[in-house]
Short mmCIF file of C-alpha atoms and ligand atoms in Angstrom, two decimals:
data_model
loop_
_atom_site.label_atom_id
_atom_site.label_comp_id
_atom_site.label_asym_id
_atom_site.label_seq_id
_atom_site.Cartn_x
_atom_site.Cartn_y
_atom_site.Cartn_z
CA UNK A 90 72.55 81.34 113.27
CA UNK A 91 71.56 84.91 112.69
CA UNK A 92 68.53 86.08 115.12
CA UNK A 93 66.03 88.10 113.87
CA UNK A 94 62.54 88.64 115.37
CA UNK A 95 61.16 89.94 111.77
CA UNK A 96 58.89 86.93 110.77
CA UNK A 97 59.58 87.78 106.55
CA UNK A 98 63.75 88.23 106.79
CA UNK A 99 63.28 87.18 103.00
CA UNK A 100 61.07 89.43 102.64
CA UNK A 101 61.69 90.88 98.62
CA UNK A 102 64.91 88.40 97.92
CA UNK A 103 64.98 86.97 94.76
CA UNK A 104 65.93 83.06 94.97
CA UNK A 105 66.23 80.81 91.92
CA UNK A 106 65.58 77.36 93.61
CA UNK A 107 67.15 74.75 91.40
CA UNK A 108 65.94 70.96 91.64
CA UNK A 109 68.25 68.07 90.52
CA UNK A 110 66.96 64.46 90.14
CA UNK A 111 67.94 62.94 93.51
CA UNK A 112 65.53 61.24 95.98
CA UNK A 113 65.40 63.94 98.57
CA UNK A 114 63.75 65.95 95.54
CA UNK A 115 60.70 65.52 97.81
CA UNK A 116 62.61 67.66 100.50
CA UNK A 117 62.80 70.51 98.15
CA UNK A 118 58.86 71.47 98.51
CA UNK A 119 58.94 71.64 101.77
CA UNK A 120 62.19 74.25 101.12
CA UNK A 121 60.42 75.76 98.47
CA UNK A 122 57.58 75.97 101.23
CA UNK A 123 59.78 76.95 104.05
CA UNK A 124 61.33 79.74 101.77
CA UNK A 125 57.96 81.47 100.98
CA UNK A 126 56.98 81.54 104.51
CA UNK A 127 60.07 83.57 105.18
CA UNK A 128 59.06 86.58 102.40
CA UNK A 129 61.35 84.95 99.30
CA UNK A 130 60.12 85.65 95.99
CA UNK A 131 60.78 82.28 94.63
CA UNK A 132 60.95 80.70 91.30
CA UNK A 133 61.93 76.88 90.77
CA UNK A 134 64.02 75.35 87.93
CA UNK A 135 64.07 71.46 87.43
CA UNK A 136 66.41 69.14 85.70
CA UNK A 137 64.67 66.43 83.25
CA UNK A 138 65.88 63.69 85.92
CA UNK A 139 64.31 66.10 88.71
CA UNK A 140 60.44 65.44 86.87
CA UNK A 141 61.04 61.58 87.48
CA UNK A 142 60.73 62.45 91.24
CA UNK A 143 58.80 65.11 91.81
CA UNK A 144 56.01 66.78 89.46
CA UNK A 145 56.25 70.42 88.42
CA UNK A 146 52.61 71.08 89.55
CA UNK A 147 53.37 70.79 92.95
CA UNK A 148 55.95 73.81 92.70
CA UNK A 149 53.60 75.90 90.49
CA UNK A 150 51.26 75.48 93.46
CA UNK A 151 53.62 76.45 96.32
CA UNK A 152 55.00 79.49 93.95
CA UNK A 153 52.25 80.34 91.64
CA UNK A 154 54.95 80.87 89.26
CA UNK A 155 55.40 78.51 86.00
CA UNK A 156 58.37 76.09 86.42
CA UNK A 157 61.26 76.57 84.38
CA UNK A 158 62.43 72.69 83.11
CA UNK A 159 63.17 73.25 79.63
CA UNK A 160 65.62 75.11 77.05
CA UNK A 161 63.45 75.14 74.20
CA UNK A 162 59.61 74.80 75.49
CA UNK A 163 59.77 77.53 78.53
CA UNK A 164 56.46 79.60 78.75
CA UNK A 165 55.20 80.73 75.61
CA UNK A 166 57.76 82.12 73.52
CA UNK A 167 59.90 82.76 76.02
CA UNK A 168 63.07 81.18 74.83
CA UNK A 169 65.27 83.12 76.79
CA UNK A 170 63.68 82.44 79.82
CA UNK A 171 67.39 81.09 81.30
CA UNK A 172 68.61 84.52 80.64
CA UNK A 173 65.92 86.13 82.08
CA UNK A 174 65.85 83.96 85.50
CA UNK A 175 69.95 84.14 85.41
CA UNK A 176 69.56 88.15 86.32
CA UNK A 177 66.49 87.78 88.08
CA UNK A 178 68.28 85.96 90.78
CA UNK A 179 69.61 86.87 93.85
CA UNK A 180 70.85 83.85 94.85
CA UNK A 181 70.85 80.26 93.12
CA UNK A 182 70.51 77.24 95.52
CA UNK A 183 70.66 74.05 93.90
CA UNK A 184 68.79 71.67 96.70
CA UNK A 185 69.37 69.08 95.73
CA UNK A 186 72.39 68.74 93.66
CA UNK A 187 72.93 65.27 92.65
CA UNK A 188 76.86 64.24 91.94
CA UNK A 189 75.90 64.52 87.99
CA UNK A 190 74.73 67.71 88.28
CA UNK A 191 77.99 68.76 90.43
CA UNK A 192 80.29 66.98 88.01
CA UNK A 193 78.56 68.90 84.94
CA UNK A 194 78.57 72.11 86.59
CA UNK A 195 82.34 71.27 86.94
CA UNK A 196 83.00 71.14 83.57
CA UNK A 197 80.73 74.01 82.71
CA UNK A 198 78.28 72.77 80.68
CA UNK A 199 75.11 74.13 79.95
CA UNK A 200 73.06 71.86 77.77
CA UNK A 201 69.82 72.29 80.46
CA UNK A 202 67.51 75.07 81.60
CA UNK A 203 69.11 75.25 84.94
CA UNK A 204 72.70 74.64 84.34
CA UNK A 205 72.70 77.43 81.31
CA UNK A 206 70.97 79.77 84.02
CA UNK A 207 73.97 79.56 86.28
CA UNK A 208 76.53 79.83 83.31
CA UNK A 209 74.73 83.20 82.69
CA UNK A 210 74.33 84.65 86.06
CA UNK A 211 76.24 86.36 88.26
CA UNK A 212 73.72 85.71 91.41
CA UNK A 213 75.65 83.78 93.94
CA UNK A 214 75.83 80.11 93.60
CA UNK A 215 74.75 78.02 96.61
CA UNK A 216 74.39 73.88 96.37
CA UNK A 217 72.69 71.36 98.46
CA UNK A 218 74.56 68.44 97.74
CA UNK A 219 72.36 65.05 98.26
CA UNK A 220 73.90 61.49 97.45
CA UNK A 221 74.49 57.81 98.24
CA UNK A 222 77.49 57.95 101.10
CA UNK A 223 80.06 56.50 98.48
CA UNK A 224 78.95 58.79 95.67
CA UNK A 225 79.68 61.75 98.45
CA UNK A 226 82.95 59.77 99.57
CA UNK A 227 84.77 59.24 95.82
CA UNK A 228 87.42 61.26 94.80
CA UNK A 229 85.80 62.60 91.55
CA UNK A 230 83.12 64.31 93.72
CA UNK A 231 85.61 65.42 96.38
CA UNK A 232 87.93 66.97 93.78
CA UNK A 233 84.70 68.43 91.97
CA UNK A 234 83.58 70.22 95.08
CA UNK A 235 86.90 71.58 95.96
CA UNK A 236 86.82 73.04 92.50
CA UNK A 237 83.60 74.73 92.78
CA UNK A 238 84.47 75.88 96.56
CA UNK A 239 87.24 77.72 94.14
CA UNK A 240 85.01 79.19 92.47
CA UNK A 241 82.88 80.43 95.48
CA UNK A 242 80.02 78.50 94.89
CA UNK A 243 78.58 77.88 98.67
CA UNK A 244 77.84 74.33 99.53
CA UNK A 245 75.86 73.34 102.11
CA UNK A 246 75.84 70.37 103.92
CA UNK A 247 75.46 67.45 103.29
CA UNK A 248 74.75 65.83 106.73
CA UNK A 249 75.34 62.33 108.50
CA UNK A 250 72.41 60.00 108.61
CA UNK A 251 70.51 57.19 107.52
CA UNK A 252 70.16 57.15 103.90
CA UNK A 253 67.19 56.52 101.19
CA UNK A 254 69.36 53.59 99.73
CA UNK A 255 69.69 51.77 103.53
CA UNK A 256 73.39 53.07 103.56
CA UNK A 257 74.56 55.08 106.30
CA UNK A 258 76.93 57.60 106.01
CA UNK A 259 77.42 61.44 104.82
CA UNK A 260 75.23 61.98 101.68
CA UNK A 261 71.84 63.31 103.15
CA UNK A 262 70.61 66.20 101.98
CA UNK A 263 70.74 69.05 104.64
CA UNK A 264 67.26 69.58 106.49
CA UNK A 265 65.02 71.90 105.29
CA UNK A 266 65.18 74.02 108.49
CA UNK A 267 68.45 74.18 108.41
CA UNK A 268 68.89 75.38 104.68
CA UNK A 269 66.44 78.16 105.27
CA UNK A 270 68.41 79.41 108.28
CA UNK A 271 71.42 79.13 105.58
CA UNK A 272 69.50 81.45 103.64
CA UNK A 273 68.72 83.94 105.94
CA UNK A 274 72.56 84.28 107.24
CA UNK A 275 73.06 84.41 103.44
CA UNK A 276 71.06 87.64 103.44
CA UNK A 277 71.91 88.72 106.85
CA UNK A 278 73.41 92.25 106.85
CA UNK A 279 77.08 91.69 106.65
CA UNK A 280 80.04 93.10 109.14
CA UNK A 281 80.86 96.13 107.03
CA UNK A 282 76.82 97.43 106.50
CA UNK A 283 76.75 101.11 106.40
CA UNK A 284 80.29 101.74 105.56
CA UNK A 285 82.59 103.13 103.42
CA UNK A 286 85.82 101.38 102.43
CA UNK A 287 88.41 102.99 100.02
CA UNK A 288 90.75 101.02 98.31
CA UNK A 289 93.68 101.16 96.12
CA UNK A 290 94.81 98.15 93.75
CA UNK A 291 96.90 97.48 90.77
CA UNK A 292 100.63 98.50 90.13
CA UNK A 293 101.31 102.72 88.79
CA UNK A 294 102.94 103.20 85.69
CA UNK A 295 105.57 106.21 85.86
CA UNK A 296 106.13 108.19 82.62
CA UNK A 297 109.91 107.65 81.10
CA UNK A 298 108.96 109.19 77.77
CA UNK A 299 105.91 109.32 76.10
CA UNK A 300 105.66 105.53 75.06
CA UNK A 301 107.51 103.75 77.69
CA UNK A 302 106.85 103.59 81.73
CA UNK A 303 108.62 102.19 85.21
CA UNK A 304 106.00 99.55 86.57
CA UNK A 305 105.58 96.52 88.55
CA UNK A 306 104.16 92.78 87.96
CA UNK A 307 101.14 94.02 90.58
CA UNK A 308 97.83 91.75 88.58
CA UNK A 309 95.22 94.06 90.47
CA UNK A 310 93.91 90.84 91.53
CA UNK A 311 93.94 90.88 95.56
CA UNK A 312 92.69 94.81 95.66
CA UNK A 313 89.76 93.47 93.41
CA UNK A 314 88.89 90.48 95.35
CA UNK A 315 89.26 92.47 98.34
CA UNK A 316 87.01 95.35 96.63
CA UNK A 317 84.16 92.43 96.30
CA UNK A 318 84.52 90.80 99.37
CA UNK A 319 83.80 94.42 101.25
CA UNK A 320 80.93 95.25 99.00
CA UNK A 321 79.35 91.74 100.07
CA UNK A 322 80.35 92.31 103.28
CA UNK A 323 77.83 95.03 103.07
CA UNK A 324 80.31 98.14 102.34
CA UNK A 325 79.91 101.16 99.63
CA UNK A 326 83.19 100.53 97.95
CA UNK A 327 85.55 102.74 96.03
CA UNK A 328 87.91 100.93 94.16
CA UNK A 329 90.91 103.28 92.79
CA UNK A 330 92.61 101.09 90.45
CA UNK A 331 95.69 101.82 88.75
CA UNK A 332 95.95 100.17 84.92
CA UNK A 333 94.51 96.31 84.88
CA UNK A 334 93.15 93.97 82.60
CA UNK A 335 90.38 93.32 85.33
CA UNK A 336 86.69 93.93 85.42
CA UNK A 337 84.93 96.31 87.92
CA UNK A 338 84.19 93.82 90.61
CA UNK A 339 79.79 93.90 90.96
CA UNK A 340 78.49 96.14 92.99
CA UNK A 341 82.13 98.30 93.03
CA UNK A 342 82.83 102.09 91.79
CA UNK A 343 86.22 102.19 90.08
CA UNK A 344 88.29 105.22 89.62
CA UNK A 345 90.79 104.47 86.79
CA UNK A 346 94.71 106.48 87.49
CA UNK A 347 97.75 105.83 85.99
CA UNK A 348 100.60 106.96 87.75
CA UNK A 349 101.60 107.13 91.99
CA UNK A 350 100.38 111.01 91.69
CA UNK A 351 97.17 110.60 90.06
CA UNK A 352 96.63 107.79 92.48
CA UNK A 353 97.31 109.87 95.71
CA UNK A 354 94.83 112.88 94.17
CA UNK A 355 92.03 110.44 93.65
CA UNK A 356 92.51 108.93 97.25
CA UNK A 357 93.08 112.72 98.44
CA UNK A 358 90.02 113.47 97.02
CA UNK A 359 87.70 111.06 97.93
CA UNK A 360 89.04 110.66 101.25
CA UNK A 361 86.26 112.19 103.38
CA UNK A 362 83.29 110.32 104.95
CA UNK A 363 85.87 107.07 104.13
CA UNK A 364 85.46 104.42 107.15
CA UNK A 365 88.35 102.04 106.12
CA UNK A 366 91.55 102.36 104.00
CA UNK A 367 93.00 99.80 102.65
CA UNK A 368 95.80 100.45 100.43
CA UNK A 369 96.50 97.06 98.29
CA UNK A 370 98.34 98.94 95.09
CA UNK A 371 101.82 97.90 94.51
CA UNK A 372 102.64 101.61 93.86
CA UNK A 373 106.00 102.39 92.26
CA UNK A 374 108.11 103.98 95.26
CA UNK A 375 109.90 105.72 92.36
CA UNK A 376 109.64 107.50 89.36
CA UNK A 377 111.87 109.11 86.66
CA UNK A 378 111.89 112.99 88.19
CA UNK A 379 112.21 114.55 84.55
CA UNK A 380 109.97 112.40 82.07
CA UNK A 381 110.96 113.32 78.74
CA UNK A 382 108.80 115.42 76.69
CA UNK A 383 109.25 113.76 73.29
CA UNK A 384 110.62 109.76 72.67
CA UNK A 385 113.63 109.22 73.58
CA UNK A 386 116.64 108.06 71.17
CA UNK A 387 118.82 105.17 71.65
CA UNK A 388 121.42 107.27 71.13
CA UNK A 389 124.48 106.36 73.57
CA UNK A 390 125.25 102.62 74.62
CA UNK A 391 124.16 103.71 78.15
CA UNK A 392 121.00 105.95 79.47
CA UNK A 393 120.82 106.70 83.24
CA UNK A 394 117.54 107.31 84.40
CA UNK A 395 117.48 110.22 87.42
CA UNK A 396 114.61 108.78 89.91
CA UNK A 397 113.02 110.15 92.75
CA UNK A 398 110.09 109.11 95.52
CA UNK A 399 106.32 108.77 94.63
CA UNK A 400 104.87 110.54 97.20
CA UNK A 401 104.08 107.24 99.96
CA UNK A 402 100.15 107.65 100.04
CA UNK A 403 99.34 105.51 102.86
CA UNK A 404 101.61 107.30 105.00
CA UNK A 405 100.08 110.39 103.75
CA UNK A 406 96.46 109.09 104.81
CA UNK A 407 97.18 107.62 108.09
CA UNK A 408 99.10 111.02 108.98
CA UNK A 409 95.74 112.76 108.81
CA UNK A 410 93.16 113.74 111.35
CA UNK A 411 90.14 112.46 111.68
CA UNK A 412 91.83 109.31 109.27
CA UNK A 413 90.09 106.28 108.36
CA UNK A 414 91.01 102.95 109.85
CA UNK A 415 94.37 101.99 107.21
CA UNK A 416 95.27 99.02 106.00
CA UNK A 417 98.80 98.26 104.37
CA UNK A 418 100.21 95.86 102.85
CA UNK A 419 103.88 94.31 102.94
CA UNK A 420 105.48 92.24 99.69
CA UNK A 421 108.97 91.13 102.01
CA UNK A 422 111.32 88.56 100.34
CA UNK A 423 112.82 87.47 104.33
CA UNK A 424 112.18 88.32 107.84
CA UNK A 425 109.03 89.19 107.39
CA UNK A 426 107.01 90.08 110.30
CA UNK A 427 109.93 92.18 111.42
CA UNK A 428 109.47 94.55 108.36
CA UNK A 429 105.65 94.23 108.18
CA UNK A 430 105.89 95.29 112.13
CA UNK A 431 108.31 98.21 111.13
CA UNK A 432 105.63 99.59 108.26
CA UNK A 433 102.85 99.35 110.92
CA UNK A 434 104.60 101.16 113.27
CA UNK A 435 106.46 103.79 110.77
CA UNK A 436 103.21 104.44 108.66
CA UNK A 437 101.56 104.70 112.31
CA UNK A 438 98.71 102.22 110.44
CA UNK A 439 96.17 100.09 112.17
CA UNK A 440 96.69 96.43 110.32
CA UNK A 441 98.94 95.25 107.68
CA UNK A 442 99.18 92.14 105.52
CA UNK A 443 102.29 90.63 104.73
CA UNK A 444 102.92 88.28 101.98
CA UNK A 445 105.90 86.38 101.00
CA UNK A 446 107.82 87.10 97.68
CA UNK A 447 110.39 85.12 95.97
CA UNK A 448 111.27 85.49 92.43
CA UNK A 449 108.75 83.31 90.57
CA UNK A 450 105.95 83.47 93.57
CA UNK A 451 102.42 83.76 92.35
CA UNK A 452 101.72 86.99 95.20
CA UNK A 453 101.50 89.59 92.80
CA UNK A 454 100.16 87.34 89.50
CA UNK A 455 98.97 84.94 90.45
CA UNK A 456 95.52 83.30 91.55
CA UNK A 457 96.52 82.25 94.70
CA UNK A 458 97.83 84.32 97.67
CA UNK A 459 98.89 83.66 101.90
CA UNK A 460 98.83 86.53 103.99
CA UNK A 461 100.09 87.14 107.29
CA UNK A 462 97.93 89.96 109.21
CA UNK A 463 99.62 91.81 111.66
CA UNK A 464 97.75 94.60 114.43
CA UNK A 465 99.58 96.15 117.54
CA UNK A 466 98.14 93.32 119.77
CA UNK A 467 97.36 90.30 117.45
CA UNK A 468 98.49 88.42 114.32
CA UNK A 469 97.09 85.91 111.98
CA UNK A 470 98.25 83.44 109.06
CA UNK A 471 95.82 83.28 106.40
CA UNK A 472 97.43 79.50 104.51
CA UNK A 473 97.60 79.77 100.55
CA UNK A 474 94.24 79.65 98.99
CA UNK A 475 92.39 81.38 96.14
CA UNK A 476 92.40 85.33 96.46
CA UNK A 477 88.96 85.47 96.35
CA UNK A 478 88.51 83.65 99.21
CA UNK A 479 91.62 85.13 101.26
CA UNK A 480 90.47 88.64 100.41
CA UNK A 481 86.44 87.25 102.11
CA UNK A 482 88.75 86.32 105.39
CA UNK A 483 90.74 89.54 105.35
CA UNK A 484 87.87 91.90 104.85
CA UNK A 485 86.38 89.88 108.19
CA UNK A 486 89.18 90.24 110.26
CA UNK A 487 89.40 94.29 108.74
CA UNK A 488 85.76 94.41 110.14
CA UNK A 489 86.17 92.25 113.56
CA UNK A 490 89.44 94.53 114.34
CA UNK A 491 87.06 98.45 113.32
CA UNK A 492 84.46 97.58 115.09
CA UNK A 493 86.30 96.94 118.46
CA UNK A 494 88.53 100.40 117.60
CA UNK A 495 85.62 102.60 116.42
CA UNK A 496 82.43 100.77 117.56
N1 CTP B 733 102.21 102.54 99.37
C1 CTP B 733 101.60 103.72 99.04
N2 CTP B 733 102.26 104.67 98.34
C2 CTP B 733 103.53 104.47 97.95
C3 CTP B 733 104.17 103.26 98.27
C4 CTP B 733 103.46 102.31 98.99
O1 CTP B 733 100.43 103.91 99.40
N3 CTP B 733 104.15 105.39 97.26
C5 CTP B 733 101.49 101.54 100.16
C6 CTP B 733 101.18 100.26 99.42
O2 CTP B 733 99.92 100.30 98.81
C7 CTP B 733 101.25 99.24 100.52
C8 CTP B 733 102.34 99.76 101.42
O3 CTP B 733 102.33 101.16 101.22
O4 CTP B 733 100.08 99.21 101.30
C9 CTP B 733 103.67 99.20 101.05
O5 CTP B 733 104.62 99.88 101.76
P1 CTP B 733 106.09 100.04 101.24
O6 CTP B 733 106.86 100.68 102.33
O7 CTP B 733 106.12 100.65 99.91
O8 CTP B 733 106.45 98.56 101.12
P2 CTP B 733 107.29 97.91 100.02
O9 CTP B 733 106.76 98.27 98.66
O10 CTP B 733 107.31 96.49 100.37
O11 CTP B 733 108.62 98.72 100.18
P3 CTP B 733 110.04 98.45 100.77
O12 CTP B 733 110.87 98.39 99.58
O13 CTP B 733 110.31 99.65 101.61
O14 CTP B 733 110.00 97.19 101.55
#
């Protein structure tokens, strides 16, 4: 739990509360009640099965904010009023989500006021999930929740305990209390607060002629997720990104480069007053040394192409004084903590992540991604999972491993 003596830590945080027709919709007042206490500017959303358990009126009074329940009849000409709440929001938390209301989120449907509000937000998506024990227990809902865990949405609870129906079992929804304090750590400053973190992503292009490059398979994807995960973290982030199809991550600057030398300027550049370095760009260690000025001819049967080094621009940065704490990363096809070791140790960097590469391997496009993090005295194996949410555990051990070098 985070401690904090201030008696408002919500104080000014925008939360969408989202109520699905399950019994515990009784619980959610209290919540809604619990919430307000804590300084949350709060607005409620019901589902139609939600008004069968618990009347509007009674949020309207907690809030003293109209209820949002449907589509087409929201407050007085306000049919937009799901696009309005989805970028109000800070933070969506569905308490309680009912397995229907999981299993149509799932599919991404959006025929009611409060599942159209999370299709069109980008707030953070937290649920509540409150059921009979064999609802909780059957496969559709456990696949649907690993699917959404995917997708980052946050699920808490449920919890162990008698239930409304006389079962017993896993189902309730999570206490009150306890979601609050879920809350709060939810808005709780994160590890990186105050800092700046630079980072490179995306494969270089080097220049053969005018209309055709050198380049890699490098998606952009890990330096992005790892670009997000800092900023919510709590980090001013710099993303410099070399040519993607990928969206600036929220919250992210992006520098767009093309090629290994533009790349190293805009690092060079930007360099000062940077806390963390964390160089995730698969950049081309070599590039033709005398592009051609005009296109060139297929005239011969054979063309050699002179190369020559990119300049290596993590080796540059951690030669520095007065460097930021660098991260590298390692794409090895065998032995590979013995060649992630020998980068840390050549490049004189602080951490480095290794991953595995094999022909067809989904490392550099795609979704998934396993890492192996290696410092002078420690190591850990981040398992396959999504690259959003290896890029959330990287960025914490990156924090846990500063803070104990440059407290
Ligand atoms: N890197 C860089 N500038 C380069 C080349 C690499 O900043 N010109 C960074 C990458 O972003 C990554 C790390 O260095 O963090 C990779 O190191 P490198 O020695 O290039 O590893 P590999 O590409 O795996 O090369 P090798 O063929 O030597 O194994």
């Amino acid at each position: 739990m985070n401690t904090c003596d201030n008696q408002t830590p919500l104080a000014g945080k925008r939360i969408l509360l989202g109520v699905t027709g399950g019994i515990a919709a009784y619980k959610s007042a209290e919540l809604c009640r619990l919430l307000i206490q804590a300084g949350a500017e709060l607005r409620v959303a019901m589902t139609d099965a939600a008004l069968e358990f618990i009347r509007p009126l009674t949020f309207q009074a907690l809030t003293g904010q109209p209820v949002a329940s449907s589509l087409f009849q929201g407050e007085a000409g306000n049919a937009m009023e799901h696009i309005e709440l989805a970028r109000w929001a800070e933070l969506i938390l569905v308490a309680p989500a009912t397995a229907d209301f999981i299993a149509r989120l799932v599919e991404g449907q959006g025929d009611n006021l409060l599942l159209a509000t999370i299709l069109a937000s980008k707030a953070p998506l937290a649920l509540a999930p409150a059921m009979n024990q064999q609802m909780w227990a059957a496969a559709s809902t456990r696949d649907n929740l690993q699917r959404l865990r995917h997708r980052d949405v946050l699920i808490w609870g449920p919890e162990a305990g008698e239930q409304a129906c006389g079962d017993q079992g896993l189902g309730r929804l999570r206490e009150p209390s306890d979601l609050l304090e879920d809350v709060i750590d939810f808005f709780a400053p994160g590890p990186l607060e105050g800092r700046r973190v630079l980072i490179t992503a995306g494969p270089t292009r080097e220049a053969i002629d005018p209309v055709r490059f050198l380049s890699n398979r490098s998606s952009g994807k890990m330096g992005y997720a790892l670009a997000q995960a800092a900023w919510r973290a709590g980090a001013e982030v710099l993303l410099v990104s070399g040519p993607t199809c990928l969206e600036r991550p929220d919250g992210v600057e992006r520098i767009d480069v093309i090629s290994a030398e533009e790349m190293r300027r805009a690092v060079l550049e930007q360099l000062p007053g940077q806390d963390i370095f964390i160089a995730c760009a698969a950049v081309a260690d070599y590039r033709p040394r005398q592009p051609a000025r005009d296109k060139i001819k297929k005239q011969s049967e054979r063309l050699t192409l002179e190369l020559e080094r990119t300049p290596d621009i993590l080796a540059e940065v951690a030669a520095r004084p007065n460097r930021p704490f660098c991260v590298g990363f390692a794409a090895e096809t065998q032995e590979l903590e013995h060649y992630a070791r020998d980068k840390l140790a050549g490049k004189k960097l602080d951490m480095i992540a290794a991953n595995r590469v094999d022909g067809d391997d989904g490392a550099f496009e795609g979704d998934d991604n396993e890492l192996a993090v290696f410092w002078d005295d420690g190591a850990i194996e981040l398992p396959r999972q999504p690259k959003t949410r290896i890029a959330r555990e990287l960025i914490a051990i990156i924090a846990d491993q500063f803070s104990r070098r440059r407290p």
